[in-house]
Amino acid sequence: MTPLERALRDRILSEGPITLEAYMDACNSYYYATRDPLGAGGDFTTAPEISQMFGELVGACLADCWARAGKPGDAAYVELGPGRGTLATDALRVMRSARLDPPVHFVETSPVLRAAQGEAVPGASWHDDLSTLPEVPLLLVANEFLDALPIRQFVDGVERRVLTAAGGLAFDRDGEILEDSPARDEAVRAIAERLASHGGAAIIIDYGHFRTSPGDTLQAVRGHKYAPVLDKPGEQDLTSHVDFQAIATSAGSAGAAVTPVVTQGQWLDRLGIAARAASLARAHPGRAEEVDAARRRLCDPGEMGSLFKVIAIHSPTWPRPAGFQ
Ligand code: SAH
């Protein structure tokens, strides 16, 4: 039994069954606080860890948007859940070559990952949540951040709970599932309010669906394999598909402009990943095959290209970031 499972069993014995939302919150807080989950030796691999091209194109997109907004001198780079700081490193390198060298603010709760981010990006500042970010135009990125925030599930209109069962944990009910996520709605609302009042643009990338739809999308991943979601609490990554329609609704109602939702493959294509891959291959002929394999992994519909979606939220007074038309 994991230490967290023992604590959850005790909690359920004293409080009664806990909501899936409380379960997911407890599991992911423990999980991220106690390890670096990324890469071959960890549980999963993300787009910035696949290739430098991903962060570079994010940086190019933000630098271009900032330039068209009139190059405000006080803009800050913000990343939510920056992992190992790889995306930030690649994005900031491109931004600096466009004469944009913003202060860096990371929203991150994990001490283990904060340490890795500090090595990758010297001079960064950290925040526990969005409330303490500076009141300036923000160039914000969130890749695979929202998927880790807790969700609720409903069966026949009743919120699903977790209870103890022989040898482990179980759900209190089964049936057709509807999901929502107050934690995601709240994070998106906080982003949108800041962009609307102080300017800036946010790029949000995650796996998920274009429209709100029924279905159970909660999943656990451990050692690059799917696992039952109630197994080994706190020792495996729990995520669910992000509802991009809900993101657009929350952002719009908080006064920000939103772009259409596009697939990651389309977005990277429109930002010129083919040209970037060709130039990397010319500069490192021995790595040409590896670069092209990475491009295909990021963009092909059978790989990450269609499942992952991208939306931008921006100040109504800022131009629309590139790649969404
Ligand atoms: N964006 C990175 C890492 C994705 S993993 C990449 O693409 O590689 C999810 C990240 O979100 C981790 O950095 C994790 O520690 C962070 N995270 C998860 N829940 C969080 C929360 N509630 N508040 C702040 N950070 C959180």
mmCIF file of C-alpha atoms and ligand atoms in Angstrom:
data_model
loop_
_atom_site.group_PDB
_atom_site.id
_atom_site.type_symbol
_atom_site.label_atom_id
_atom_site.label_comp_id
_atom_site.label_asym_id
_atom_site.label_seq_id
_atom_site.Cartn_x
_atom_site.Cartn_y
_atom_site.Cartn_z
ATOM 1 C CA MET A 1 0.000 0.000 0.000
ATOM 2 C CA THR A 2 1.395 3.463 -0.889
ATOM 3 C CA PRO A 3 1.718 6.042 1.945
ATOM 4 C CA LEU A 4 -0.929 8.161 0.252
ATOM 5 C CA GLU A 5 -3.297 5.197 -0.088
ATOM 6 C CA ARG A 6 -3.061 4.621 3.667
ATOM 7 C CA ALA A 7 -3.830 8.319 4.307
ATOM 8 C CA LEU A 8 -6.770 8.262 1.858
ATOM 9 C CA ARG A 9 -8.230 5.105 3.427
ATOM 10 C CA ASP A 10 -8.049 6.736 6.867
ATOM 11 C CA ARG A 11 -9.688 9.877 5.494
ATOM 12 C CA ILE A 12 -12.514 7.881 3.862
ATOM 13 C CA LEU A 13 -13.059 5.909 7.091
ATOM 14 C CA SER A 14 -13.481 9.127 9.072
ATOM 15 C CA GLU A 15 -15.170 11.418 6.467
ATOM 16 C CA GLY A 16 -16.976 8.923 4.250
ATOM 17 C CA PRO A 17 -16.430 8.546 0.481
ATOM 18 C CA ILE A 18 -14.453 11.425 -1.079
ATOM 19 C CA THR A 19 -15.175 13.036 -4.431
ATOM 20 C CA LEU A 20 -13.063 12.071 -7.438
ATOM 21 C CA GLU A 21 -12.029 15.738 -7.490
ATOM 22 C CA ALA A 22 -10.576 15.458 -3.951
ATOM 23 C CA TYR A 23 -8.935 12.138 -4.862
ATOM 24 C CA MET A 24 -7.273 13.536 -7.999
ATOM 25 C CA ASP A 25 -6.129 16.633 -6.138
ATOM 26 C CA ALA A 26 -4.532 14.560 -3.349
ATOM 27 C CA CYS A 27 -2.898 12.105 -5.793
ATOM 28 C CA ASN A 28 -1.381 14.697 -8.129
ATOM 29 C CA SER A 29 -0.179 16.980 -5.323
ATOM 30 C CA TYR A 30 1.698 14.052 -3.809
ATOM 31 C CA TYR A 31 2.870 12.699 -7.179
ATOM 32 C CA TYR A 32 4.408 15.945 -8.500
ATOM 33 C CA ALA A 33 5.835 16.950 -5.121
ATOM 34 C CA THR A 34 7.847 13.742 -4.837
ATOM 35 C CA ARG A 35 9.475 13.223 -8.276
ATOM 36 C CA ASP A 36 10.449 14.404 -11.739
ATOM 37 C CA PRO A 37 7.999 12.319 -13.796
ATOM 38 C CA LEU A 38 9.308 13.269 -17.245
ATOM 39 C CA GLY A 39 11.375 11.389 -19.791
ATOM 40 C CA ALA A 40 12.489 7.846 -20.558
ATOM 41 C CA GLY A 41 13.228 6.967 -16.905
ATOM 42 C CA GLY A 42 9.972 8.541 -15.673
ATOM 43 C CA ASP A 43 6.296 8.033 -16.464
ATOM 44 C CA PHE A 44 5.601 10.134 -19.569
ATOM 45 C CA THR A 45 7.233 12.314 -22.232
ATOM 46 C CA THR A 46 5.914 15.723 -23.289
ATOM 47 C CA ALA A 47 6.282 17.702 -26.534
ATOM 48 C CA PRO A 48 9.114 20.004 -25.339
ATOM 49 C CA GLU A 49 11.083 16.927 -24.237
ATOM 50 C CA ILE A 50 10.678 15.401 -27.719
ATOM 51 C CA SER A 51 12.286 18.281 -29.610
ATOM 52 C CA GLN A 52 13.628 21.812 -29.163
ATOM 53 C CA MET A 53 11.453 22.780 -32.165
ATOM 54 C CA PHE A 54 8.341 22.776 -29.967
ATOM 55 C CA GLY A 55 9.540 25.431 -27.514
ATOM 56 C CA GLU A 56 11.193 27.406 -30.286
ATOM 57 C CA LEU A 57 7.930 27.736 -32.211
ATOM 58 C CA VAL A 58 6.057 28.717 -29.037
ATOM 59 C CA GLY A 59 8.715 31.399 -28.430
ATOM 60 C CA ALA A 60 8.520 32.600 -32.045
ATOM 61 C CA CYS A 61 4.725 32.831 -31.814
ATOM 62 C CA LEU A 62 4.860 34.892 -28.597
ATOM 63 C CA ALA A 63 7.685 37.146 -29.867
ATOM 64 C CA ASP A 64 5.760 37.853 -33.082
ATOM 65 C CA CYS A 65 2.571 38.665 -31.161
ATOM 66 C CA TRP A 66 4.508 40.943 -28.773
ATOM 67 C CA ALA A 67 6.144 42.760 -31.722
ATOM 68 C CA ARG A 68 2.766 43.348 -33.406
ATOM 69 C CA ALA A 69 1.382 44.599 -30.049
ATOM 70 C CA GLY A 70 3.968 47.416 -30.155
ATOM 71 C CA LYS A 71 6.794 45.754 -28.149
ATOM 72 C CA PRO A 72 5.667 46.731 -24.625
ATOM 73 C CA GLY A 73 8.874 46.984 -22.557
ATOM 74 C CA ASP A 74 7.380 45.600 -19.339
ATOM 75 C CA ALA A 75 6.081 42.254 -20.710
ATOM 76 C CA ALA A 76 6.850 39.120 -18.671
ATOM 77 C CA TYR A 77 7.159 35.462 -19.721
ATOM 78 C CA VAL A 78 4.946 33.202 -17.614
ATOM 79 C CA GLU A 79 4.725 29.446 -17.717
ATOM 80 C CA LEU A 80 2.265 27.272 -15.815
ATOM 81 C CA GLY A 81 3.630 23.867 -14.774
ATOM 82 C CA PRO A 82 6.980 24.245 -16.602
ATOM 83 C CA GLY A 83 8.205 20.671 -15.946
ATOM 84 C CA ARG A 84 11.989 20.644 -16.355
ATOM 85 C CA GLY A 85 12.070 24.155 -17.845
ATOM 86 C CA THR A 86 12.842 22.786 -21.298
ATOM 87 C CA LEU A 87 10.063 24.615 -23.145
ATOM 88 C CA ALA A 88 11.022 27.888 -21.422
ATOM 89 C CA THR A 89 14.704 27.452 -22.338
ATOM 90 C CA ASP A 90 13.901 26.924 -26.020
ATOM 91 C CA ALA A 91 11.243 29.665 -26.156
ATOM 92 C CA LEU A 92 13.429 32.251 -24.383
ATOM 93 C CA ARG A 93 16.378 31.569 -26.728
ATOM 94 C CA VAL A 94 14.189 32.441 -29.717
ATOM 95 C CA MET A 95 12.646 35.452 -27.954
ATOM 96 C CA ARG A 96 16.076 36.856 -27.122
ATOM 97 C CA SER A 97 17.095 36.584 -30.757
ATOM 98 C CA ALA A 98 14.013 38.734 -31.472
ATOM 99 C CA ARG A 99 15.293 41.283 -28.884
ATOM 100 C CA LEU A 100 12.715 40.248 -26.314
ATOM 101 C CA ASP A 101 14.298 39.351 -22.966
ATOM 102 C CA PRO A 102 11.424 39.276 -20.478
ATOM 103 C CA PRO A 103 11.590 38.466 -16.762
ATOM 104 C CA VAL A 104 10.485 34.852 -16.180
ATOM 105 C CA HIS A 105 7.711 33.811 -13.785
ATOM 106 C CA PHE A 106 6.880 30.158 -13.189
ATOM 107 C CA VAL A 107 3.702 28.896 -11.539
ATOM 108 C CA GLU A 108 4.812 25.602 -10.011
ATOM 109 C CA THR A 109 4.003 23.798 -6.773
ATOM 110 C CA SER A 110 6.517 20.916 -6.931
ATOM 111 C CA PRO A 111 9.803 21.562 -5.068
ATOM 112 C CA VAL A 112 11.520 18.843 -7.128
ATOM 113 C CA LEU A 113 10.534 20.455 -10.429
ATOM 114 C CA ARG A 114 11.234 23.986 -9.138
ATOM 115 C CA ALA A 115 14.831 22.860 -8.569
ATOM 116 C CA ALA A 116 15.105 21.519 -12.149
ATOM 117 C CA GLN A 117 13.539 24.725 -13.522
ATOM 118 C CA GLY A 118 16.026 26.852 -11.573
ATOM 119 C CA GLU A 119 18.940 24.995 -13.179
ATOM 120 C CA ALA A 120 17.452 25.422 -16.655
ATOM 121 C CA VAL A 121 16.399 29.077 -16.307
ATOM 122 C CA PRO A 122 18.597 31.083 -13.926
ATOM 123 C CA GLY A 123 16.867 34.183 -12.582
ATOM 124 C CA ALA A 124 13.305 32.829 -12.727
ATOM 125 C CA SER A 125 10.785 33.627 -9.961
ATOM 126 C CA TRP A 126 8.199 31.168 -8.690
ATOM 127 C CA HIS A 127 4.543 31.427 -7.711
ATOM 128 C CA ASP A 128 2.193 28.930 -6.063
ATOM 129 C CA ASP A 129 -0.699 30.172 -8.203
ATOM 130 C CA LEU A 130 -1.629 32.937 -10.623
ATOM 131 C CA SER A 131 -2.719 35.449 -7.970
ATOM 132 C CA THR A 132 0.797 36.783 -7.277
ATOM 133 C CA LEU A 133 1.909 37.273 -10.909
ATOM 134 C CA PRO A 134 3.043 40.821 -11.788
ATOM 135 C CA GLU A 135 0.397 43.193 -13.192
ATOM 136 C CA VAL A 136 2.047 43.653 -16.599
ATOM 137 C CA PRO A 137 1.411 42.304 -20.129
ATOM 138 C CA LEU A 138 1.921 38.521 -19.981
ATOM 139 C CA LEU A 139 3.367 36.175 -22.590
ATOM 140 C CA LEU A 140 1.994 32.988 -21.086
ATOM 141 C CA VAL A 141 2.355 29.296 -21.968
ATOM 142 C CA ALA A 142 0.728 26.227 -20.451
ATOM 143 C CA ASN A 143 1.639 22.871 -21.988
ATOM 144 C CA GLU A 144 0.082 19.794 -20.373
ATOM 145 C CA PHE A 145 -0.783 21.816 -17.276
ATOM 146 C CA LEU A 146 -4.598 21.886 -17.314
ATOM 147 C CA ASP A 147 -4.856 18.108 -17.853
ATOM 148 C CA ALA A 148 -3.350 17.527 -14.391
ATOM 149 C CA LEU A 149 -5.862 19.737 -12.540
ATOM 150 C CA PRO A 150 -8.668 17.885 -10.755
ATOM 151 C CA ILE A 151 -11.944 17.073 -12.486
ATOM 152 C CA ARG A 152 -15.396 16.066 -11.286
ATOM 153 C CA GLN A 153 -17.361 13.194 -12.799
ATOM 154 C CA PHE A 154 -21.139 12.877 -12.691
ATOM 155 C CA VAL A 155 -23.287 9.769 -13.231
ATOM 156 C CA ASP A 156 -27.027 10.461 -13.604
ATOM 157 C CA GLY A 157 -26.427 13.942 -12.206
ATOM 158 C CA VAL A 158 -24.716 12.642 -9.028
ATOM 159 C CA GLU A 159 -21.046 13.395 -8.365
ATOM 160 C CA ARG A 160 -18.850 10.301 -8.419
ATOM 161 C CA ARG A 161 -16.999 9.399 -5.211
ATOM 162 C CA VAL A 162 -14.211 7.078 -4.172
ATOM 163 C CA LEU A 163 -14.670 4.628 -1.320
ATOM 164 C CA THR A 164 -12.654 1.825 0.235
ATOM 165 C CA ALA A 165 -13.147 -1.698 -1.057
ATOM 166 C CA ALA A 166 -11.563 -5.050 -0.322
ATOM 167 C CA GLY A 167 -7.891 -4.663 -1.125
ATOM 168 C CA GLY A 168 -8.091 -1.112 -2.475
ATOM 169 C CA LEU A 169 -10.308 1.755 -3.577
ATOM 170 C CA ALA A 170 -13.429 1.741 -5.770
ATOM 171 C CA PHE A 171 -15.938 4.145 -7.321
ATOM 172 C CA ASP A 172 -19.349 4.427 -5.653
ATOM 173 C CA ARG A 173 -21.238 4.340 -8.964
ATOM 174 C CA ASP A 174 -20.855 3.501 -12.657
ATOM 175 C CA GLY A 175 -22.744 4.604 -15.738
ATOM 176 C CA GLU A 176 -22.577 7.269 -18.425
ATOM 177 C CA ILE A 177 -20.148 9.925 -17.275
ATOM 178 C CA LEU A 178 -20.107 13.699 -17.654
ATOM 179 C CA GLU A 179 -16.936 15.532 -16.645
ATOM 180 C CA ASP A 180 -16.196 19.101 -15.679
ATOM 181 C CA SER A 181 -13.379 20.884 -13.900
ATOM 182 C CA PRO A 182 -13.943 23.909 -11.657
ATOM 183 C CA ALA A 183 -10.147 24.044 -11.080
ATOM 184 C CA ARG A 184 -9.482 24.441 -14.818
ATOM 185 C CA ASP A 185 -12.299 26.959 -15.240
ATOM 186 C CA GLU A 186 -10.826 28.959 -12.366
ATOM 187 C CA ALA A 187 -7.272 28.879 -13.788
ATOM 188 C CA VAL A 188 -8.528 29.956 -17.217
ATOM 189 C CA ARG A 189 -10.634 32.726 -15.707
ATOM 190 C CA ALA A 190 -7.595 34.010 -13.779
ATOM 191 C CA ILE A 191 -5.476 34.022 -16.963
ATOM 192 C CA ALA A 192 -8.191 35.740 -18.988
ATOM 193 C CA GLU A 193 -8.843 38.459 -16.386
ATOM 194 C CA ARG A 194 -5.147 39.348 -16.268
ATOM 195 C CA LEU A 195 -4.821 39.456 -20.041
ATOM 196 C CA ALA A 196 -7.953 41.573 -20.347
ATOM 197 C CA SER A 197 -6.790 44.108 -17.747
ATOM 198 C CA HIS A 198 -3.007 44.260 -18.362
ATOM 199 C CA GLY A 199 -2.539 42.974 -21.930
ATOM 200 C CA GLY A 200 -0.771 39.939 -23.311
ATOM 201 C CA ALA A 201 -1.439 36.551 -24.852
ATOM 202 C CA ALA A 202 -1.587 32.954 -23.604
ATOM 203 C CA ILE A 203 -0.970 29.776 -25.590
ATOM 204 C CA ILE A 204 -2.637 26.708 -24.103
ATOM 205 C CA ILE A 205 -1.688 23.284 -25.410
ATOM 206 C CA ASP A 206 -3.077 20.011 -24.140
ATOM 207 C CA TYR A 207 -4.713 16.807 -25.181
ATOM 208 C CA GLY A 208 -8.442 17.020 -25.315
ATOM 209 C CA HIS A 209 -11.522 17.634 -27.419
ATOM 210 C CA PHE A 210 -12.921 20.532 -29.451
ATOM 211 C CA ARG A 211 -16.409 20.347 -27.906
ATOM 212 C CA THR A 212 -17.886 19.375 -24.549
ATOM 213 C CA SER A 213 -18.944 15.738 -24.817
ATOM 214 C CA PRO A 214 -19.875 12.879 -22.469
ATOM 215 C CA GLY A 215 -17.407 10.113 -21.593
ATOM 216 C CA ASP A 216 -14.850 8.962 -19.054
ATOM 217 C CA THR A 217 -11.456 10.403 -20.024
ATOM 218 C CA LEU A 218 -9.625 10.035 -16.706
ATOM 219 C CA GLN A 219 -6.407 8.065 -17.121
ATOM 220 C CA ALA A 220 -3.384 7.012 -15.127
ATOM 221 C CA VAL A 221 0.070 6.584 -16.599
ATOM 222 C CA ARG A 222 3.028 4.926 -14.931
ATOM 223 C CA GLY A 223 6.282 3.958 -16.602
ATOM 224 C CA HIS A 224 4.862 4.977 -20.031
ATOM 225 C CA LYS A 225 1.919 2.530 -19.675
ATOM 226 C CA TYR A 226 -1.757 3.055 -18.839
ATOM 227 C CA ALA A 227 -2.831 1.783 -15.417
ATOM 228 C CA PRO A 228 -6.142 1.596 -13.479
ATOM 229 C CA VAL A 229 -6.879 5.066 -12.070
ATOM 230 C CA LEU A 230 -7.496 3.918 -8.485
ATOM 231 C CA ASP A 231 -4.293 1.827 -8.309
ATOM 232 C CA LYS A 232 -1.191 3.095 -6.499
ATOM 233 C CA PRO A 233 -2.543 6.521 -5.499
ATOM 234 C CA GLY A 234 0.160 9.191 -5.721
ATOM 235 C CA GLU A 235 2.571 6.935 -7.623
ATOM 236 C CA GLN A 236 1.155 7.466 -11.118
ATOM 237 C CA ASP A 237 0.185 10.476 -13.216
ATOM 238 C CA LEU A 238 -3.562 11.177 -13.294
ATOM 239 C CA THR A 239 -4.869 13.328 -16.131
ATOM 240 C CA SER A 240 -7.992 13.783 -18.191
ATOM 241 C CA HIS A 241 -8.861 15.244 -21.568
ATOM 242 C CA VAL A 242 -9.224 19.004 -21.578
ATOM 243 C CA ASP A 243 -12.547 20.403 -22.798
ATOM 244 C CA PHE A 244 -11.443 23.263 -25.092
ATOM 245 C CA GLN A 245 -14.996 24.516 -25.507
ATOM 246 C CA ALA A 246 -15.152 25.058 -21.734
ATOM 247 C CA ILE A 247 -11.814 26.927 -21.882
ATOM 248 C CA ALA A 248 -13.093 29.252 -24.598
ATOM 249 C CA THR A 249 -16.298 29.889 -22.634
ATOM 250 C CA SER A 250 -14.480 30.668 -19.354
ATOM 251 C CA ALA A 251 -11.957 32.945 -21.072
ATOM 252 C CA GLY A 252 -14.606 34.781 -23.084
ATOM 253 C CA SER A 253 -16.835 35.390 -20.065
ATOM 254 C CA ALA A 254 -13.835 36.873 -18.205
ATOM 255 C CA GLY A 255 -13.439 39.503 -20.932
ATOM 256 C CA ALA A 256 -10.578 38.084 -23.035
ATOM 257 C CA ALA A 257 -10.533 37.311 -26.772
ATOM 258 C CA VAL A 258 -10.098 33.671 -27.811
ATOM 259 C CA THR A 259 -8.923 32.084 -31.055
ATOM 260 C CA PRO A 260 -10.453 29.063 -32.741
ATOM 261 C CA VAL A 261 -9.132 25.746 -31.390
ATOM 262 C CA VAL A 262 -6.694 24.034 -33.783
ATOM 263 C CA THR A 263 -4.832 20.746 -33.620
ATOM 264 C CA GLN A 264 -1.197 20.756 -32.531
ATOM 265 C CA GLY A 265 -0.213 19.377 -35.955
ATOM 266 C CA GLN A 266 -1.958 22.218 -37.827
ATOM 267 C CA TRP A 267 -0.599 24.849 -35.486
ATOM 268 C CA LEU A 268 3.032 23.711 -35.710
ATOM 269 C CA ASP A 269 2.724 23.371 -39.511
ATOM 270 C CA ARG A 270 1.406 26.923 -39.824
ATOM 271 C CA LEU A 271 4.206 28.235 -37.613
ATOM 272 C CA GLY A 272 6.745 26.662 -39.970
ATOM 273 C CA ILE A 273 7.939 23.478 -38.266
ATOM 274 C CA ALA A 274 8.925 21.991 -41.652
ATOM 275 C CA ALA A 275 11.308 24.889 -42.337
ATOM 276 C CA ARG A 276 12.702 24.722 -38.788
ATOM 277 C CA ALA A 277 13.281 20.954 -39.150
ATOM 278 C CA ALA A 278 15.030 21.463 -42.495
ATOM 279 C CA SER A 279 17.330 24.109 -41.063
ATOM 280 C CA LEU A 280 18.191 21.958 -38.028
ATOM 281 C CA ALA A 281 18.909 19.029 -40.336
ATOM 282 C CA ARG A 282 21.227 21.193 -42.482
ATOM 283 C CA ALA A 283 23.077 22.399 -39.379
ATOM 284 C CA HIS A 284 23.399 18.846 -37.955
ATOM 285 C CA PRO A 285 23.410 16.422 -40.914
ATOM 286 C CA GLY A 286 24.038 13.454 -38.605
ATOM 287 C CA ARG A 287 20.761 14.201 -36.793
ATOM 288 C CA ALA A 288 18.532 14.704 -39.851
ATOM 289 C CA GLU A 289 16.599 11.494 -39.321
ATOM 290 C CA GLU A 290 16.076 12.128 -35.611
ATOM 291 C CA VAL A 291 14.821 15.677 -36.327
ATOM 292 C CA ASP A 292 12.339 14.432 -38.898
ATOM 293 C CA ALA A 293 11.123 11.653 -36.583
ATOM 294 C CA ALA A 294 10.533 14.251 -33.851
ATOM 295 C CA ARG A 295 8.603 16.488 -36.271
ATOM 296 C CA ARG A 296 6.395 13.533 -37.239
ATOM 297 C CA ARG A 297 5.817 12.582 -33.601
ATOM 298 C CA LEU A 298 4.660 16.132 -32.803
ATOM 299 C CA CYS A 299 2.536 16.640 -35.941
ATOM 300 C CA ASP A 300 1.268 13.366 -37.421
ATOM 301 C CA PRO A 301 -2.430 12.684 -36.782
ATOM 302 C CA GLY A 302 -1.666 9.150 -35.533
ATOM 303 C CA GLU A 303 0.867 10.518 -33.042
ATOM 304 C CA MET A 304 0.386 13.778 -31.054
ATOM 305 C CA GLY A 305 -0.810 15.852 -34.032
ATOM 306 C CA SER A 306 -4.607 15.485 -33.706
ATOM 307 C CA LEU A 307 -5.216 14.499 -30.093
ATOM 308 C CA PHE A 308 -3.402 17.604 -28.861
ATOM 309 C CA LYS A 309 -5.161 20.926 -29.385
ATOM 310 C CA VAL A 310 -4.059 24.531 -29.096
ATOM 311 C CA ILE A 311 -6.019 27.670 -28.232
ATOM 312 C CA ALA A 312 -4.817 31.204 -27.589
ATOM 313 C CA ILE A 313 -6.435 33.634 -25.170
ATOM 314 C CA HIS A 314 -5.453 37.268 -25.586
ATOM 315 C CA SER A 315 -6.221 40.793 -24.553
ATOM 316 C CA PRO A 316 -8.895 42.301 -26.827
ATOM 317 C CA THR A 317 -6.375 45.106 -27.530
ATOM 318 C CA TRP A 318 -3.638 42.672 -28.605
ATOM 319 C CA PRO A 319 -3.378 41.052 -32.039
ATOM 320 C CA ARG A 320 -4.306 37.393 -32.463
ATOM 321 C CA PRO A 321 -1.246 35.094 -32.140
ATOM 322 C CA ALA A 322 -0.184 33.346 -35.380
ATOM 323 C CA GLY A 323 -1.214 29.859 -36.419
ATOM 324 C CA PHE A 324 -4.925 29.916 -35.563
ATOM 325 C CA GLN A 325 -6.402 31.075 -38.870
HETATM 326 N N1 SAH B 1 4.784 21.694 -19.122
HETATM 327 C C1 SAH B 1 5.769 20.661 -18.845
HETATM 328 C C2 SAH B 1 5.351 19.703 -17.700
HETATM 329 C C3 SAH B 1 4.004 19.059 -17.783
HETATM 330 S S1 SAH B 1 3.674 18.034 -16.354
HETATM 331 C C4 SAH B 1 6.076 19.900 -20.105
HETATM 332 O O1 SAH B 1 5.367 20.089 -21.087
HETATM 333 O O2 SAH B 1 7.033 19.128 -20.115
HETATM 334 C C5 SAH B 1 2.631 19.080 -15.348
HETATM 335 C C6 SAH B 1 3.339 20.232 -14.687
HETATM 336 O O3 SAH B 1 2.378 20.985 -13.934
HETATM 337 C C7 SAH B 1 4.431 19.865 -13.697
HETATM 338 O O4 SAH B 1 5.433 20.855 -13.755
HETATM 339 C C8 SAH B 1 3.663 19.889 -12.357
HETATM 340 O O5 SAH B 1 4.500 19.979 -11.242
HETATM 341 C C9 SAH B 1 2.796 21.107 -12.569
HETATM 342 N N2 SAH B 1 1.575 21.148 -11.759
HETATM 343 C C10 SAH B 1 0.644 20.168 -11.627
HETATM 344 N N3 SAH B 1 -0.380 20.588 -10.855
HETATM 345 C C11 SAH B 1 -0.103 21.864 -10.499
HETATM 346 C C12 SAH B 1 -0.770 22.857 -9.708
HETATM 347 N N4 SAH B 1 -1.954 22.611 -9.136
HETATM 348 N N5 SAH B 1 -0.187 24.067 -9.567
HETATM 349 C C13 SAH B 1 1.006 24.341 -10.157
HETATM 350 N N6 SAH B 1 1.690 23.443 -10.907
HETATM 351 C C14 SAH B 1 1.155 22.230 -11.070
#
